[in-house]
Amino acid sequence: MSCTLLSQNDTKTKKSIYKTIDAWHEAAANADFDSYFNLMTEDAVFIGTDATENWQLEEFKEFSKPYFDKGKAWSFTSLERNIYLNSNKNLAWFDEILDTQMGLCRGSGVVVLTENGWKIKHYVLSITIPNPKVKNVVNIKKDTDSLLKQKLKPKTE
């Protein structure tokens, strides 16, 4: 197994990305709508835990606003995070294990370096399911999945 040593620049870059993602999670926990969405690109996408949640930025803002307005959005704390950089150091992707109100979740995303620092471009939130419990979860969501599959199934004519 080979290991690549990070240059000091890579370490600084990754720390900057960590700060951005942590600030983004903190803004949600504090129901700070402007700070939260200012840390996302104008073409950002947020994929939620429900199969129907593929939010383009403006839709996600609209969906989220009532939660932020009530002073209680969501609270995600990263327990573990991995960050990977492209060779130009202007794009990174990451994955993280989160402590949330839904228990442990996994987040993964893409951040890009902009004139205003690192911004979230794409984020996917998933609820983790221990392998021994998958069959139970599959059974619980069988009816809902069946209806959604029918709706999403390509129409043949």
Coordinates of C-alpha atoms in Angstrom, one line a residue:
M1 CA 0.0 0.0 0.0
S2 CA 1.4 3.4 -1.0
C3 CA 1.0 6.5 1.0
T4 CA 1.2 10.1 -0.3
L5 CA 2.4 12.7 2.0
L6 CA 0.5 15.9 2.1
S7 CA 2.4 19.1 1.4
Q8 CA 2.1 21.9 3.9
N9 CA -0.1 23.7 1.3
D10 CA -2.4 20.7 1.0
T11 CA -2.8 20.7 4.8
K12 CA -3.6 24.4 4.9
T13 CA -6.1 23.9 2.0
K14 CA -7.8 21.0 3.8
K15 CA -8.0 23.0 7.0
S16 CA -9.7 25.8 5.1
I17 CA -12.2 23.4 3.6
Y18 CA -12.8 21.9 7.1
K19 CA -13.6 25.4 8.4
T20 CA -16.0 26.0 5.6
I21 CA -17.9 22.8 6.1
D22 CA -18.0 23.3 9.9
A23 CA -19.2 26.9 9.5
W24 CA -21.9 25.6 7.1
H25 CA -23.1 23.0 9.6
E26 CA -22.9 25.6 12.4
A27 CA -25.0 28.1 10.4
A28 CA -27.8 25.5 10.1
A29 CA -27.6 24.7 13.8
N30 CA -27.9 28.4 14.6
A31 CA -30.7 28.9 12.1
D32 CA -28.5 31.5 10.3
F33 CA -30.1 31.4 6.8
D34 CA -27.9 33.9 5.1
S35 CA -24.6 32.5 6.4
Y36 CA -25.7 29.0 5.5
F37 CA -26.7 29.8 1.9
N38 CA -23.8 32.2 1.4
L39 CA -21.5 29.1 1.9
M40 CA -23.1 27.5 -1.1
T41 CA -22.5 28.2 -4.8
E42 CA -25.2 29.8 -6.9
D43 CA -25.8 26.5 -8.7
A44 CA -25.5 24.3 -5.6
V45 CA -27.5 21.0 -5.2
F46 CA -28.6 19.4 -1.9
I47 CA -29.7 15.8 -2.0
G48 CA -31.7 14.9 1.1
T49 CA -32.5 11.6 2.7
D50 CA -35.9 11.2 1.0
A51 CA -35.7 9.8 -2.5
T52 CA -37.7 12.8 -3.8
E53 CA -35.2 15.4 -2.3
N54 CA -33.0 16.6 -5.1
W55 CA -32.9 20.3 -4.4
Q56 CA -31.5 22.9 -6.7
L57 CA -30.4 25.9 -4.7
E58 CA -33.5 28.2 -5.0
E59 CA -35.8 25.2 -4.3
F60 CA -33.7 24.2 -1.3
K61 CA -33.8 27.8 0.1
E62 CA -37.6 27.8 -0.3
F63 CA -37.9 24.4 1.4
S64 CA -35.5 25.4 4.2
K65 CA -36.7 29.0 5.0
P66 CA -39.6 28.0 7.3
Y67 CA -37.2 25.9 9.4
F68 CA -34.7 28.7 9.7
D69 CA -37.4 31.3 10.4
K70 CA -38.6 29.2 13.3
G71 CA -35.1 29.4 14.7
K72 CA -34.5 25.7 14.5
A73 CA -33.1 24.3 11.3
W74 CA -30.9 21.1 11.8
S75 CA -27.8 20.3 13.7
F76 CA -25.1 18.2 12.2
T77 CA -21.8 17.6 13.9
S78 CA -19.0 15.9 12.0
L79 CA -17.5 13.0 13.8
E80 CA -15.1 12.0 11.0
R81 CA -14.3 13.6 7.7
N82 CA -12.1 12.8 4.7
I83 CA -11.2 15.4 2.1
Y84 CA -9.7 14.8 -1.3
L85 CA -8.2 17.5 -3.6
N86 CA -7.8 17.7 -7.3
S87 CA -4.4 18.5 -8.7
N88 CA -5.2 22.2 -9.2
K89 CA -6.3 22.5 -5.5
N90 CA -9.4 24.4 -6.6
L91 CA -11.9 21.5 -6.3
A92 CA -12.4 19.0 -3.5
W93 CA -14.8 16.2 -2.6
F94 CA -15.4 14.9 0.9
D95 CA -17.3 12.4 3.0
E96 CA -18.2 12.6 6.6
I97 CA -20.0 10.8 9.4
L98 CA -22.4 13.1 11.2
D99 CA -24.1 13.1 14.6
T100 CA -27.6 14.4 13.8
Q101 CA -31.2 14.4 15.2
M102 CA -31.7 11.4 12.9
G103 CA -28.8 9.5 14.6
L104 CA -25.7 8.8 12.6
C105 CA -25.8 10.0 9.0
R106 CA -23.3 10.2 6.2
G107 CA -22.7 13.4 4.2
S108 CA -20.7 13.7 1.1
G109 CA -20.1 16.6 -1.2
V110 CA -18.1 18.7 -3.5
V111 CA -16.6 22.1 -2.7
V112 CA -15.1 24.6 -5.1
L113 CA -12.7 27.4 -4.5
T114 CA -14.3 30.7 -5.5
E115 CA -13.2 34.4 -5.3
N116 CA -14.9 34.4 -1.9
G117 CA -13.3 31.2 -0.6
W118 CA -14.5 27.6 -0.5
K119 CA -18.2 27.0 -1.3
I120 CA -20.4 23.9 -1.2
K121 CA -21.4 23.0 -4.7
H122 CA -23.1 19.6 -4.1
Y123 CA -24.1 17.8 -0.9
V124 CA -25.7 14.4 -0.3
L125 CA -27.1 13.5 3.1
S126 CA -27.8 9.8 3.8
I127 CA -29.1 8.0 6.8
T128 CA -26.7 5.2 7.8
I129 CA -28.3 1.7 8.2
P130 CA -26.3 -1.0 9.9
N131 CA -26.0 -4.0 7.5
P132 CA -27.9 -6.4 9.9
K133 CA -30.9 -3.9 9.9
V134 CA -31.1 -3.4 6.1
K135 CA -33.7 -6.1 5.6
N136 CA -36.0 -4.4 8.2
V137 CA -35.6 -1.0 6.6
V138 CA -36.3 -2.4 3.1
N139 CA -39.5 -3.9 4.4
I140 CA -40.5 -0.7 6.1
K141 CA -40.1 1.3 2.9
K142 CA -41.3 -1.3 0.4
D143 CA -44.7 0.3 -0.2
T144 CA -43.4 3.8 -0.6
D145 CA -40.6 2.7 -2.9
S146 CA -43.0 0.8 -5.0
L147 CA -45.2 3.8 -5.6
L148 CA -42.2 6.0 -6.3
K149 CA -40.7 3.5 -8.7
Q150 CA -44.0 3.5 -10.7
K151 CA -44.0 7.3 -10.8
L152 CA -40.4 7.4 -11.9
K153 CA -40.5 4.5 -14.3
P154 CA -39.8 5.7 -17.9
K155 CA -43.0 5.7 -20.0
T156 CA -42.9 3.4 -23.0
E157 CA -45.1 4.2 -26.0

